[in-house]
């Protein structure tokens, strides 16, 4: 199982405006240096963390668009509970 650094992800989310995003943008510039297999593993681990409620305020939109799965950051929404 791939481990995500939830602290780093929370820090990245804290700097974002509410709205849609791709995981790669949240992960940061190091994303481009990862092997495709690692991108798939990290992307799946992120999706699982979102679905498990480990990142409240992040919503899986269930759609893919322009670079992968689209998520919604809604820190003031009903899903947000830090």
PDB file of N, CA, C and O in Angstrom:
ATOM      1  N   UNK A   1       0.830  -1.185   0.000  1.00  0.00           N
ATOM      2  CA  UNK A   1       0.000   0.000   0.000  1.00  0.00           C
ATOM      3  C   UNK A   1       0.876   1.250   0.000  1.00  0.00           C
ATOM      4  O   UNK A   1       1.828   1.338   0.736  1.00  0.00           O
ATOM      5  N   UNK A   2       0.534   2.190  -0.818  1.00  0.00           N
ATOM      6  CA  UNK A   2       1.267   3.445  -0.916  1.00  0.00           C
ATOM      7  C   UNK A   2       0.806   4.403   0.175  1.00  0.00           C
ATOM      8  O   UNK A   2      -0.378   4.604   0.371  1.00  0.00           O
ATOM      9  N   UNK A   3       1.768   4.979   0.872  1.00  0.00           N
ATOM     10  CA  UNK A   3       1.448   5.926   1.935  1.00  0.00           C
ATOM     11  C   UNK A   3       1.526   7.348   1.401  1.00  0.00           C
ATOM     12  O   UNK A   3       2.505   7.730   0.773  1.00  0.00           O
ATOM     13  N   UNK A   4       0.519   8.124   1.671  1.00  0.00           N
ATOM     14  CA  UNK A   4       0.523   9.532   1.319  1.00  0.00           C
ATOM     15  C   UNK A   4       0.940  10.345   2.527  1.00  0.00           C
ATOM     16  O   UNK A   4       0.635   9.989   3.663  1.00  0.00           O
ATOM     17  N   UNK A   5       1.584  11.460   2.287  1.00  0.00           N
ATOM     18  CA  UNK A   5       1.942  12.382   3.352  1.00  0.00           C
ATOM     19  C   UNK A   5       0.767  13.340   3.525  1.00  0.00           C
ATOM     20  O   UNK A   5       0.704  14.381   2.872  1.00  0.00           O
ATOM     21  N   UNK A   6      -0.175  12.973   4.398  1.00  0.00           N
ATOM     22  CA  UNK A   6      -1.378  13.774   4.565  1.00  0.00           C
ATOM     23  C   UNK A   6      -1.077  15.165   5.100  1.00  0.00           C
ATOM     24  O   UNK A   6      -1.774  16.117   4.763  1.00  0.00           O
ATOM     25  N   UNK A   7      -0.020  15.299   5.904  1.00  0.00           N
ATOM     26  CA  UNK A   7       0.349  16.627   6.405  1.00  0.00           C
ATOM     27  C   UNK A   7       0.717  17.562   5.260  1.00  0.00           C
ATOM     28  O   UNK A   7       0.303  18.718   5.232  1.00  0.00           O
ATOM     29  N   UNK A   8       1.512  17.062   4.336  1.00  0.00           N
ATOM     30  CA  UNK A   8       1.903  17.875   3.179  1.00  0.00           C
ATOM     31  C   UNK A   8       0.694  18.217   2.311  1.00  0.00           C
ATOM     32  O   UNK A   8       0.584  19.331   1.802  1.00  0.00           O
ATOM     33  N   UNK A   9      -0.195  17.251   2.154  1.00  0.00           N
ATOM     34  CA  UNK A   9      -1.392  17.511   1.356  1.00  0.00           C
ATOM     35  C   UNK A   9      -2.271  18.560   2.020  1.00  0.00           C
ATOM     36  O   UNK A   9      -2.824  19.437   1.353  1.00  0.00           O
ATOM     37  N   UNK A  10      -2.397  18.483   3.350  1.00  0.00           N
ATOM     38  CA  UNK A  10      -3.174  19.500   4.075  1.00  0.00           C
ATOM     39  C   UNK A  10      -2.548  20.877   3.906  1.00  0.00           C
ATOM     40  O   UNK A  10      -3.248  21.877   3.726  1.00  0.00           O
ATOM     41  N   UNK A  11      -1.232  20.940   3.970  1.00  0.00           N
ATOM     42  CA  UNK A  11      -0.531  22.229   3.799  1.00  0.00           C
ATOM     43  C   UNK A  11      -0.790  22.785   2.399  1.00  0.00           C
ATOM     44  O   UNK A  11      -1.017  23.987   2.239  1.00  0.00           O
ATOM     45  N   UNK A  12      -0.766  21.918   1.405  1.00  0.00           N
ATOM     46  CA  UNK A  12      -1.024  22.361   0.030  1.00  0.00           C
ATOM     47  C   UNK A  12      -2.478  22.811  -0.127  1.00  0.00           C
ATOM     48  O   UNK A  12      -2.758  23.814  -0.795  1.00  0.00           O
ATOM     49  N   UNK A  13      -3.395  22.092   0.493  1.00  0.00           N
ATOM     50  CA  UNK A  13      -4.804  22.475   0.418  1.00  0.00           C
ATOM     51  C   UNK A  13      -5.042  23.833   1.072  1.00  0.00           C
ATOM     52  O   UNK A  13      -5.842  24.639   0.591  1.00  0.00           O
ATOM     53  N   UNK A  14      -4.343  24.098   2.162  1.00  0.00           N
ATOM     54  CA  UNK A  14      -4.521  25.354   2.902  1.00  0.00           C
ATOM     55  C   UNK A  14      -4.164  26.572   2.054  1.00  0.00           C
ATOM     56  O   UNK A  14      -4.663  27.667   2.310  1.00  0.00           O
ATOM     57  N   UNK A  15      -3.316  26.383   1.046  1.00  0.00           N
ATOM     58  CA  UNK A  15      -2.908  27.512   0.195  1.00  0.00           C
ATOM     59  C   UNK A  15      -3.807  27.662  -1.027  1.00  0.00           C
ATOM     60  O   UNK A  15      -3.671  28.637  -1.753  1.00  0.00           O
ATOM     61  N   UNK A  16      -4.703  26.717  -1.245  1.00  0.00           N
ATOM     62  CA  UNK A  16      -5.559  26.735  -2.435  1.00  0.00           C
ATOM     63  C   UNK A  16      -6.851  27.499  -2.184  1.00  0.00           C
ATOM     64  O   UNK A  16      -7.403  27.462  -1.092  1.00  0.00           O
ATOM     65  N   UNK A  17      -7.341  28.106  -3.235  1.00  0.00           N
ATOM     66  CA  UNK A  17      -8.691  28.675  -3.202  1.00  0.00           C
ATOM     67  C   UNK A  17      -9.676  27.530  -3.398  1.00  0.00           C
ATOM     68  O   UNK A  17      -9.349  26.533  -4.045  1.00  0.00           O
ATOM     69  N   UNK A  18     -10.886  27.661  -2.873  1.00  0.00           N
ATOM     70  CA  UNK A  18     -11.894  26.626  -3.118  1.00  0.00           C
ATOM     71  C   UNK A  18     -12.136  26.466  -4.611  1.00  0.00           C
ATOM     72  O   UNK A  18     -12.040  27.426  -5.376  1.00  0.00           O
ATOM     73  N   UNK A  19     -12.424  25.241  -4.994  1.00  0.00           N
ATOM     74  CA  UNK A  19     -12.732  24.966  -6.394  1.00  0.00           C
ATOM     75  C   UNK A  19     -12.156  23.652  -6.854  1.00  0.00           C
ATOM     76  O   UNK A  19     -11.557  22.907  -6.070  1.00  0.00           O
ATOM     77  N   UNK A  20     -12.318  23.357  -8.135  1.00  0.00           N
ATOM     78  CA  UNK A  20     -11.856  22.073  -8.675  1.00  0.00           C
ATOM     79  C   UNK A  20     -10.335  22.031  -8.820  1.00  0.00           C
ATOM     80  O   UNK A  20      -9.688  23.068  -8.990  1.00  0.00           O
ATOM     81  N   UNK A  21      -9.796  20.826  -8.731  1.00  0.00           N
ATOM     82  CA  UNK A  21      -8.353  20.633  -8.910  1.00  0.00           C
ATOM     83  C   UNK A  21      -8.068  19.190  -9.273  1.00  0.00           C
ATOM     84  O   UNK A  21      -8.899  18.305  -9.071  1.00  0.00           O
ATOM     85  N   UNK A  22      -6.878  18.974  -9.815  1.00  0.00           N
ATOM     86  CA  UNK A  22      -6.373  17.630 -10.077  1.00  0.00           C
ATOM     87  C   UNK A  22      -5.342  17.308  -8.997  1.00  0.00           C
ATOM     88  O   UNK A  22      -4.620  18.198  -8.528  1.00  0.00           O
ATOM     89  N   UNK A  23      -5.228  16.055  -8.635  1.00  0.00           N
ATOM     90  CA  UNK A  23      -4.287  15.640  -7.613  1.00  0.00           C
ATOM     91  C   UNK A  23      -2.857  16.044  -7.961  1.00  0.00           C
ATOM     92  O   UNK A  23      -2.096  16.465  -7.084  1.00  0.00           O
ATOM     93  N   UNK A  24      -2.485  15.964  -9.225  1.00  0.00           N
ATOM     94  CA  UNK A  24      -1.125  16.317  -9.642  1.00  0.00           C
ATOM     95  C   UNK A  24      -0.789  17.757  -9.249  1.00  0.00           C
ATOM     96  O   UNK A  24       0.332  18.051  -8.819  1.00  0.00           O
ATOM     97  N   UNK A  25      -1.743  18.662  -9.370  1.00  0.00           N
ATOM     98  CA  UNK A  25      -1.515  20.063  -8.994  1.00  0.00           C
ATOM     99  C   UNK A  25      -1.322  20.189  -7.487  1.00  0.00           C
ATOM    100  O   UNK A  25      -0.523  21.011  -7.027  1.00  0.00           O
ATOM    101  N   UNK A  26      -2.027  19.383  -6.728  1.00  0.00           N
ATOM    102  CA  UNK A  26      -1.891  19.408  -5.272  1.00  0.00           C
ATOM    103  C   UNK A  26      -0.566  18.787  -4.837  1.00  0.00           C
ATOM    104  O   UNK A  26       0.100  19.286  -3.933  1.00  0.00           O
ATOM    105  N   UNK A  27      -0.154  17.736  -5.521  1.00  0.00           N
ATOM    106  CA  UNK A  27       1.091  17.040  -5.191  1.00  0.00           C
ATOM    107  C   UNK A  27       2.295  17.953  -5.385  1.00  0.00           C
ATOM    108  O   UNK A  27       3.244  17.925  -4.619  1.00  0.00           O
ATOM    109  N   UNK A  28       2.241  18.763  -6.434  1.00  0.00           N
ATOM    110  CA  UNK A  28       3.317  19.723  -6.664  1.00  0.00           C
ATOM    111  C   UNK A  28       4.222  19.351  -7.818  1.00  0.00           C
ATOM    112  O   UNK A  28       3.997  18.373  -8.529  1.00  0.00           O
ATOM    113  N   UNK A  29       5.294  20.133  -7.999  1.00  0.00           N
ATOM    114  CA  UNK A  29       6.191  19.962  -9.142  1.00  0.00           C
ATOM    115  C   UNK A  29       6.873  18.596  -9.200  1.00  0.00           C
ATOM    116  O   UNK A  29       7.234  18.128 -10.283  1.00  0.00           O
ATOM    117  N   UNK A  30       7.055  17.947  -8.079  1.00  0.00           N
ATOM    118  CA  UNK A  30       7.708  16.633  -8.060  1.00  0.00           C
ATOM    119  C   UNK A  30       6.884  15.580  -8.799  1.00  0.00           C
ATOM    120  O   UNK A  30       7.407  14.525  -9.169  1.00  0.00           O
ATOM    121  N   UNK A  31       5.604  15.865  -9.028  1.00  0.00           N
ATOM    122  CA  UNK A  31       4.733  14.925  -9.735  1.00  0.00           C
ATOM    123  C   UNK A  31       5.313  14.575 -11.105  1.00  0.00           C
ATOM    124  O   UNK A  31       5.282  13.427 -11.526  1.00  0.00           O
ATOM    125  N   UNK A  32       5.856  15.555 -11.790  1.00  0.00           N
ATOM    126  CA  UNK A  32       6.387  15.346 -13.138  1.00  0.00           C
ATOM    127  C   UNK A  32       7.577  14.386 -13.146  1.00  0.00           C
ATOM    128  O   UNK A  32       7.873  13.778 -14.178  1.00  0.00           O
ATOM    129  N   UNK A  33       8.251  14.228 -12.034  1.00  0.00           N
ATOM    130  CA  UNK A  33       9.437  13.372 -11.957  1.00  0.00           C
ATOM    131  C   UNK A  33       9.106  11.924 -11.593  1.00  0.00           C
ATOM    132  O   UNK A  33       9.975  11.062 -11.644  1.00  0.00           O
ATOM    133  N   UNK A  34       7.860  11.661 -11.205  1.00  0.00           N
ATOM    134  CA  UNK A  34       7.473  10.306 -10.805  1.00  0.00           C
ATOM    135  C   UNK A  34       7.299   9.399 -12.018  1.00  0.00           C
ATOM    136  O   UNK A  34       6.898   9.846 -13.095  1.00  0.00           O
ATOM    137  N   UNK A  35       7.592   8.122 -11.834  1.00  0.00           N
ATOM    138  CA  UNK A  35       7.304   7.123 -12.848  1.00  0.00           C
ATOM    139  C   UNK A  35       5.796   6.950 -12.943  1.00  0.00           C
ATOM    140  O   UNK A  35       5.078   7.148 -11.962  1.00  0.00           O
ATOM    141  N   UNK A  36       5.315   6.550 -14.104  1.00  0.00           N
ATOM    142  CA  UNK A  36       3.881   6.415 -14.323  1.00  0.00           C
ATOM    143  C   UNK A  36       3.237   5.472 -13.311  1.00  0.00           C
ATOM    144  O   UNK A  36       2.149   5.734 -12.808  1.00  0.00           O
ATOM    145  N   UNK A  37       3.910   4.380 -12.976  1.00  0.00           N
ATOM    146  CA  UNK A  37       3.366   3.439 -11.995  1.00  0.00           C
ATOM    147  C   UNK A  37       3.186   4.076 -10.628  1.00  0.00           C
ATOM    148  O   UNK A  37       2.198   3.820  -9.934  1.00  0.00           O
ATOM    149  N   UNK A  38       4.140   4.931 -10.249  1.00  0.00           N
ATOM    150  CA  UNK A  38       4.024   5.632  -8.964  1.00  0.00           C
ATOM    151  C   UNK A  38       2.895   6.652  -9.003  1.00  0.00           C
ATOM    152  O   UNK A  38       2.183   6.848  -8.015  1.00  0.00           O
ATOM    153  N   UNK A  39       2.705   7.301 -10.143  1.00  0.00           N
ATOM    154  CA  UNK A  39       1.597   8.250 -10.277  1.00  0.00           C
ATOM    155  C   UNK A  39       0.264   7.548 -10.080  1.00  0.00           C
ATOM    156  O   UNK A  39      -0.625   8.063  -9.395  1.00  0.00           O
ATOM    157  N   UNK A  40       0.147   6.371 -10.677  1.00  0.00           N
ATOM    158  CA  UNK A  40      -1.088   5.598 -10.541  1.00  0.00           C
ATOM    159  C   UNK A  40      -1.304   5.198  -9.085  1.00  0.00           C
ATOM    160  O   UNK A  40      -2.410   5.339  -8.544  1.00  0.00           O
ATOM    161  N   UNK A  41      -0.258   4.715  -8.421  1.00  0.00           N
ATOM    162  CA  UNK A  41      -0.374   4.304  -7.011  1.00  0.00           C
ATOM    163  C   UNK A  41      -0.750   5.465  -6.107  1.00  0.00           C
ATOM    164  O   UNK A  41      -1.638   5.356  -5.266  1.00  0.00           O
ATOM    165  N   UNK A  42      -0.057   6.600  -6.274  1.00  0.00           N
ATOM    166  CA  UNK A  42      -0.355   7.770  -5.440  1.00  0.00           C
ATOM    167  C   UNK A  42      -1.748   8.321  -5.734  1.00  0.00           C
ATOM    168  O   UNK A  42      -2.459   8.739  -4.817  1.00  0.00           O
ATOM    169  N   UNK A  43      -2.112   8.337  -7.000  1.00  0.00           N
ATOM    170  CA  UNK A  43      -3.447   8.815  -7.361  1.00  0.00           C
ATOM    171  C   UNK A  43      -4.536   7.957  -6.754  1.00  0.00           C
ATOM    172  O   UNK A  43      -5.538   8.471  -6.241  1.00  0.00           O
ATOM    173  N   UNK A  44      -4.336   6.651  -6.777  1.00  0.00           N
ATOM    174  CA  UNK A  44      -5.324   5.737  -6.189  1.00  0.00           C
ATOM    175  C   UNK A  44      -5.357   5.878  -4.665  1.00  0.00           C
ATOM    176  O   UNK A  44      -6.435   5.865  -4.063  1.00  0.00           O
ATOM    177  N   UNK A  45      -4.200   6.036  -4.049  1.00  0.00           N
ATOM    178  CA  UNK A  45      -4.139   6.223  -2.597  1.00  0.00           C
ATOM    179  C   UNK A  45      -4.841   7.520  -2.193  1.00  0.00           C
ATOM    180  O   UNK A  45      -5.531   7.578  -1.173  1.00  0.00           O
ATOM    181  N   UNK A  46      -4.697   8.577  -3.018  1.00  0.00           N
ATOM    182  CA  UNK A  46      -5.371   9.837  -2.737  1.00  0.00           C
ATOM    183  C   UNK A  46      -6.880   9.665  -2.844  1.00  0.00           C
ATOM    184  O   UNK A  46      -7.629  10.122  -1.971  1.00  0.00           O
ATOM    185  N   UNK A  47      -7.336   9.003  -3.887  1.00  0.00           N
ATOM    186  CA  UNK A  47      -8.764   8.745  -4.052  1.00  0.00           C
ATOM    187  C   UNK A  47      -9.303   7.969  -2.852  1.00  0.00           C
ATOM    188  O   UNK A  47     -10.365   8.312  -2.312  1.00  0.00           O
ATOM    189  N   UNK A  48      -8.581   6.945  -2.417  1.00  0.00           N
ATOM    190  CA  UNK A  48      -9.016   6.171  -1.247  1.00  0.00           C
ATOM    191  C   UNK A  48      -9.074   7.038   0.006  1.00  0.00           C
ATOM    192  O   UNK A  48      -9.994   6.901   0.821  1.00  0.00           O
ATOM    193  N   UNK A  49      -8.092   7.939   0.181  1.00  0.00           N
ATOM    194  CA  UNK A  49      -8.076   8.824   1.353  1.00  0.00           C
ATOM    195  C   UNK A  49      -9.268   9.776   1.318  1.00  0.00           C
ATOM    196  O   UNK A  49      -9.905  10.025   2.352  1.00  0.00           O
ATOM    197  N   UNK A  50      -9.589  10.282   0.137  1.00  0.00           N
ATOM    198  CA  UNK A  50     -10.751  11.174   0.007  1.00  0.00           C
ATOM    199  C   UNK A  50     -12.018  10.416   0.335  1.00  0.00           C
ATOM    200  O   UNK A  50     -12.854  10.887   1.121  1.00  0.00           O
ATOM    201  N   UNK A  51     -12.170   9.246  -0.228  1.00  0.00           N
ATOM    202  CA  UNK A  51     -13.383   8.446   0.010  1.00  0.00           C
ATOM    203  C   UNK A  51     -13.508   8.007   1.458  1.00  0.00           C
ATOM    204  O   UNK A  51     -14.613   7.841   1.967  1.00  0.00           O
ATOM    205  N   UNK A  52     -12.370   7.843   2.144  1.00  0.00           N
ATOM    206  CA  UNK A  52     -12.387   7.436   3.558  1.00  0.00           C
ATOM    207  C   UNK A  52     -12.603   8.628   4.491  1.00  0.00           C
ATOM    208  O   UNK A  52     -12.671   8.447   5.699  1.00  0.00           O
ATOM    209  N   UNK A  53     -12.668   9.831   3.935  1.00  0.00           N
ATOM    210  CA  UNK A  53     -12.902  11.012   4.757  1.00  0.00           C
ATOM    211  C   UNK A  53     -11.664  11.534   5.460  1.00  0.00           C
ATOM    212  O   UNK A  53     -11.771  12.317   6.399  1.00  0.00           O
ATOM    213  N   UNK A  54     -10.491  11.128   5.002  1.00  0.00           N
ATOM    214  CA  UNK A  54      -9.247  11.575   5.638  1.00  0.00           C
ATOM    215  C   UNK A  54      -8.860  12.995   5.233  1.00  0.00           C
ATOM    216  O   UNK A  54      -7.983  13.587   5.847  1.00  0.00           O
ATOM    217  N   UNK A  55      -9.501  13.525   4.205  1.00  0.00           N
ATOM    218  CA  UNK A  55      -9.245  14.890   3.749  1.00  0.00           C
ATOM    219  C   UNK A  55     -10.587  15.620   3.650  1.00  0.00           C
ATOM    220  O   UNK A  55     -11.091  15.886   2.559  1.00  0.00           O
ATOM    221  N   UNK A  56     -11.177  15.938   4.795  1.00  0.00           N
ATOM    222  CA  UNK A  56     -12.487  16.587   4.770  1.00  0.00           C
ATOM    223  C   UNK A  56     -12.440  17.900   4.002  1.00  0.00           C
ATOM    224  O   UNK A  56     -11.471  18.644   4.087  1.00  0.00           O
ATOM    225  N   UNK A  57     -13.467  18.131   3.245  1.00  0.00           N
ATOM    226  CA  UNK A  57     -13.512  19.319   2.400  1.00  0.00           C
ATOM    227  C   UNK A  57     -13.113  19.020   0.976  1.00  0.00           C
ATOM    228  O   UNK A  57     -13.352  19.815   0.082  1.00  0.00           O
ATOM    229  N   UNK A  58     -12.488  17.851   0.752  1.00  0.00           N
ATOM    230  CA  UNK A  58     -12.144  17.419  -0.602  1.00  0.00           C
ATOM    231  C   UNK A  58     -13.223  16.438  -1.046  1.00  0.00           C
ATOM    232  O   UNK A  58     -13.520  15.468  -0.359  1.00  0.00           O
ATOM    233  N   UNK A  59     -13.789  16.710  -2.211  1.00  0.00           N
ATOM    234  CA  UNK A  59     -14.883  15.900  -2.738  1.00  0.00           C
ATOM    235  C   UNK A  59     -14.450  15.305  -4.075  1.00  0.00           C
ATOM    236  O   UNK A  59     -13.905  16.017  -4.933  1.00  0.00           O
ATOM    237  N   UNK A  60     -14.672  14.011  -4.238  1.00  0.00           N
ATOM    238  CA  UNK A  60     -14.432  13.347  -5.513  1.00  0.00           C
ATOM    239  C   UNK A  60     -15.629  13.650  -6.400  1.00  0.00           C
ATOM    240  O   UNK A  60     -16.749  13.271  -6.073  1.00  0.00           O
ATOM    241  N   UNK A  61     -15.407  14.350  -7.509  1.00  0.00           N
ATOM    242  CA  UNK A  61     -16.520  14.707  -8.386  1.00  0.00           C
ATOM    243  C   UNK A  61     -17.001  13.523  -9.221  1.00  0.00           C
ATOM    244  O   UNK A  61     -18.072  13.580  -9.810  1.00  0.00           O
ATOM    245  N   UNK A  62     -16.177  12.472  -9.282  1.00  0.00           N
ATOM    246  CA  UNK A  62     -16.550  11.307 -10.079  1.00  0.00           C
ATOM    247  C   UNK A  62     -16.343  11.507 -11.565  1.00  0.00           C
ATOM    248  O   UNK A  62     -16.789  10.696 -12.362  1.00  0.00           O
ATOM    249  N   UNK A  63     -15.671  12.595 -11.936  1.00  0.00           N
ATOM    250  CA  UNK A  63     -15.425  12.862 -13.351  1.00  0.00           C
ATOM    251  C   UNK A  63     -13.931  12.955 -13.622  1.00  0.00           C
ATOM    252  O   UNK A  63     -13.140  13.216 -12.722  1.00  0.00           O
ATOM    253  N   UNK A  64     -13.591  12.741 -14.875  1.00  0.00           N
ATOM    254  CA  UNK A  64     -12.210  12.917 -15.322  1.00  0.00           C
ATOM    255  C   UNK A  64     -12.220  13.981 -16.397  1.00  0.00           C
ATOM    256  O   UNK A  64     -13.101  13.994 -17.255  1.00  0.00           O
ATOM    257  N   UNK A  65     -11.242  14.877 -16.319  1.00  0.00           N
ATOM    258  CA  UNK A  65     -11.215  15.982 -17.274  1.00  0.00           C
ATOM    259  C   UNK A  65      -9.812  16.554 -17.351  1.00  0.00           C
ATOM    260  O   UNK A  65      -9.199  16.830 -16.320  1.00  0.00           O
ATOM    261  N   UNK A  66      -9.290  16.706 -18.522  1.00  0.00           N
ATOM    262  CA  UNK A  66      -8.041  17.412 -18.776  1.00  0.00           C
ATOM    263  C   UNK A  66      -6.887  17.074 -17.858  1.00  0.00           C
ATOM    264  O   UNK A  66      -6.250  17.969 -17.341  1.00  0.00           O
ATOM    265  N   UNK A  67      -6.587  15.827 -17.651  1.00  0.00           N
ATOM    266  CA  UNK A  67      -5.428  15.481 -16.838  1.00  0.00           C
ATOM    267  C   UNK A  67      -5.733  14.533 -15.708  1.00  0.00           C
ATOM    268  O   UNK A  67      -4.918  14.344 -14.823  1.00  0.00           O
ATOM    269  N   UNK A  68      -6.907  13.943 -15.711  1.00  0.00           N
ATOM    270  CA  UNK A  68      -7.210  12.962 -14.681  1.00  0.00           C
ATOM    271  C   UNK A  68      -8.470  13.284 -13.901  1.00  0.00           C
ATOM    272  O   UNK A  68      -9.259  14.153 -14.276  1.00  0.00           O
ATOM    273  N   UNK A  69      -8.625  12.574 -12.808  1.00  0.00           N
ATOM    274  CA  UNK A  69      -9.809  12.725 -11.967  1.00  0.00           C
ATOM    275  C   UNK A  69      -9.869  14.130 -11.390  1.00  0.00           C
ATOM    276  O   UNK A  69      -8.878  14.685 -10.941  1.00  0.00           O
ATOM    277  N   UNK A  70     -11.070  14.674 -11.380  1.00  0.00           N
ATOM    278  CA  UNK A  70     -11.287  16.021 -10.887  1.00  0.00           C
ATOM    279  C   UNK A  70     -11.844  15.970  -9.465  1.00  0.00           C
ATOM    280  O   UNK A  70     -12.808  15.245  -9.197  1.00  0.00           O
ATOM    281  N   UNK A  71     -11.213  16.715  -8.580  1.00  0.00           N
ATOM    282  CA  UNK A  71     -11.658  16.834  -7.194  1.00  0.00           C
ATOM    283  C   UNK A  71     -12.137  18.255  -6.948  1.00  0.00           C
ATOM    284  O   UNK A  71     -11.812  19.171  -7.697  1.00  0.00           O
ATOM    285  N   UNK A  72     -12.900  18.436  -5.889  1.00  0.00           N
ATOM    286  CA  UNK A  72     -13.390  19.752  -5.518  1.00  0.00           C
ATOM    287  C   UNK A  72     -12.951  20.053  -4.095  1.00  0.00           C
ATOM    288  O   UNK A  72     -13.176  19.256  -3.184  1.00  0.00           O
ATOM    289  N   UNK A  73     -12.287  21.197  -3.910  1.00  0.00           N
ATOM    290  CA  UNK A  73     -11.868  21.648  -2.580  1.00  0.00           C
ATOM    291  C   UNK A  73     -12.920  22.637  -2.107  1.00  0.00           C
ATOM    292  O   UNK A  73     -13.131  23.694  -2.701  1.00  0.00           O
ATOM    293  N   UNK A  74     -13.621  22.262  -1.038  1.00  0.00           N
ATOM    294  CA  UNK A  74     -14.719  23.046  -0.506  1.00  0.00           C
ATOM    295  C   UNK A  74     -14.541  23.167   1.006  1.00  0.00           C
ATOM    296  O   UNK A  74     -15.245  22.516   1.783  1.00  0.00           O
ATOM    297  N   UNK A  75     -13.586  24.016   1.447  1.00  0.00           N
ATOM    298  CA  UNK A  75     -13.262  24.056   2.875  1.00  0.00           C
ATOM    299  C   UNK A  75     -14.378  24.573   3.772  1.00  0.00           C
ATOM    300  O   UNK A  75     -14.360  24.319   4.967  1.00  0.00           O
ATOM    301  N   UNK A  76     -15.337  25.274   3.208  1.00  0.00           N
ATOM    302  CA  UNK A  76     -16.423  25.786   4.034  1.00  0.00           C
ATOM    303  C   UNK A  76     -17.712  24.988   3.840  1.00  0.00           C
ATOM    304  O   UNK A  76     -18.753  25.358   4.363  1.00  0.00           O
ATOM    305  N   UNK A  77     -17.628  23.920   3.073  1.00  0.00           N
ATOM    306  CA  UNK A  77     -18.802  23.126   2.777  1.00  0.00           C
ATOM    307  C   UNK A  77     -19.153  22.163   3.895  1.00  0.00           C
ATOM    308  O   UNK A  77     -18.455  22.057   4.905  1.00  0.00           O
ATOM    309  N   UNK A  78     -20.232  21.436   3.714  1.00  0.00           N
ATOM    310  CA  UNK A  78     -20.701  20.506   4.752  1.00  0.00           C
ATOM    311  C   UNK A  78     -19.735  19.357   5.020  1.00  0.00           C
ATOM    312  O   UNK A  78     -19.798  18.743   6.077  1.00  0.00           O
ATOM    313  N   UNK A  79     -18.837  19.066   4.075  1.00  0.00           N
ATOM    314  CA  UNK A  79     -17.896  17.965   4.251  1.00  0.00           C
ATOM    315  C   UNK A  79     -16.691  18.346   5.106  1.00  0.00           C
ATOM    316  O   UNK A  79     -15.934  17.497   5.532  1.00  0.00           O
ATOM    317  N   UNK A  80     -16.475  19.647   5.335  1.00  0.00           N
ATOM    318  CA  UNK A  80     -15.261  20.096   6.008  1.00  0.00           C
ATOM    319  C   UNK A  80     -15.378  19.947   7.518  1.00  0.00           C
ATOM    320  O   UNK A  80     -16.284  20.473   8.139  1.00  0.00           O
ATOM    321  N   UNK A  81     -14.438  19.172   8.079  1.00  0.00           N
ATOM    322  CA  UNK A  81     -14.354  19.016   9.537  1.00  0.00           C
ATOM    323  C   UNK A  81     -12.910  18.683   9.884  1.00  0.00           C
ATOM    324  O   UNK A  81     -12.532  17.520   9.925  1.00  0.00           O
ATOM    325  N   UNK A  82     -12.094  19.719  10.081  1.00  0.00           N
ATOM    326  CA  UNK A  82     -10.638  19.483  10.310  1.00  0.00           C
ATOM    327  C   UNK A  82     -10.351  18.708  11.577  1.00  0.00           C
ATOM    328  O   UNK A  82     -11.138  18.633  12.468  1.00  0.00           O
TER     329      UNK A  82
END
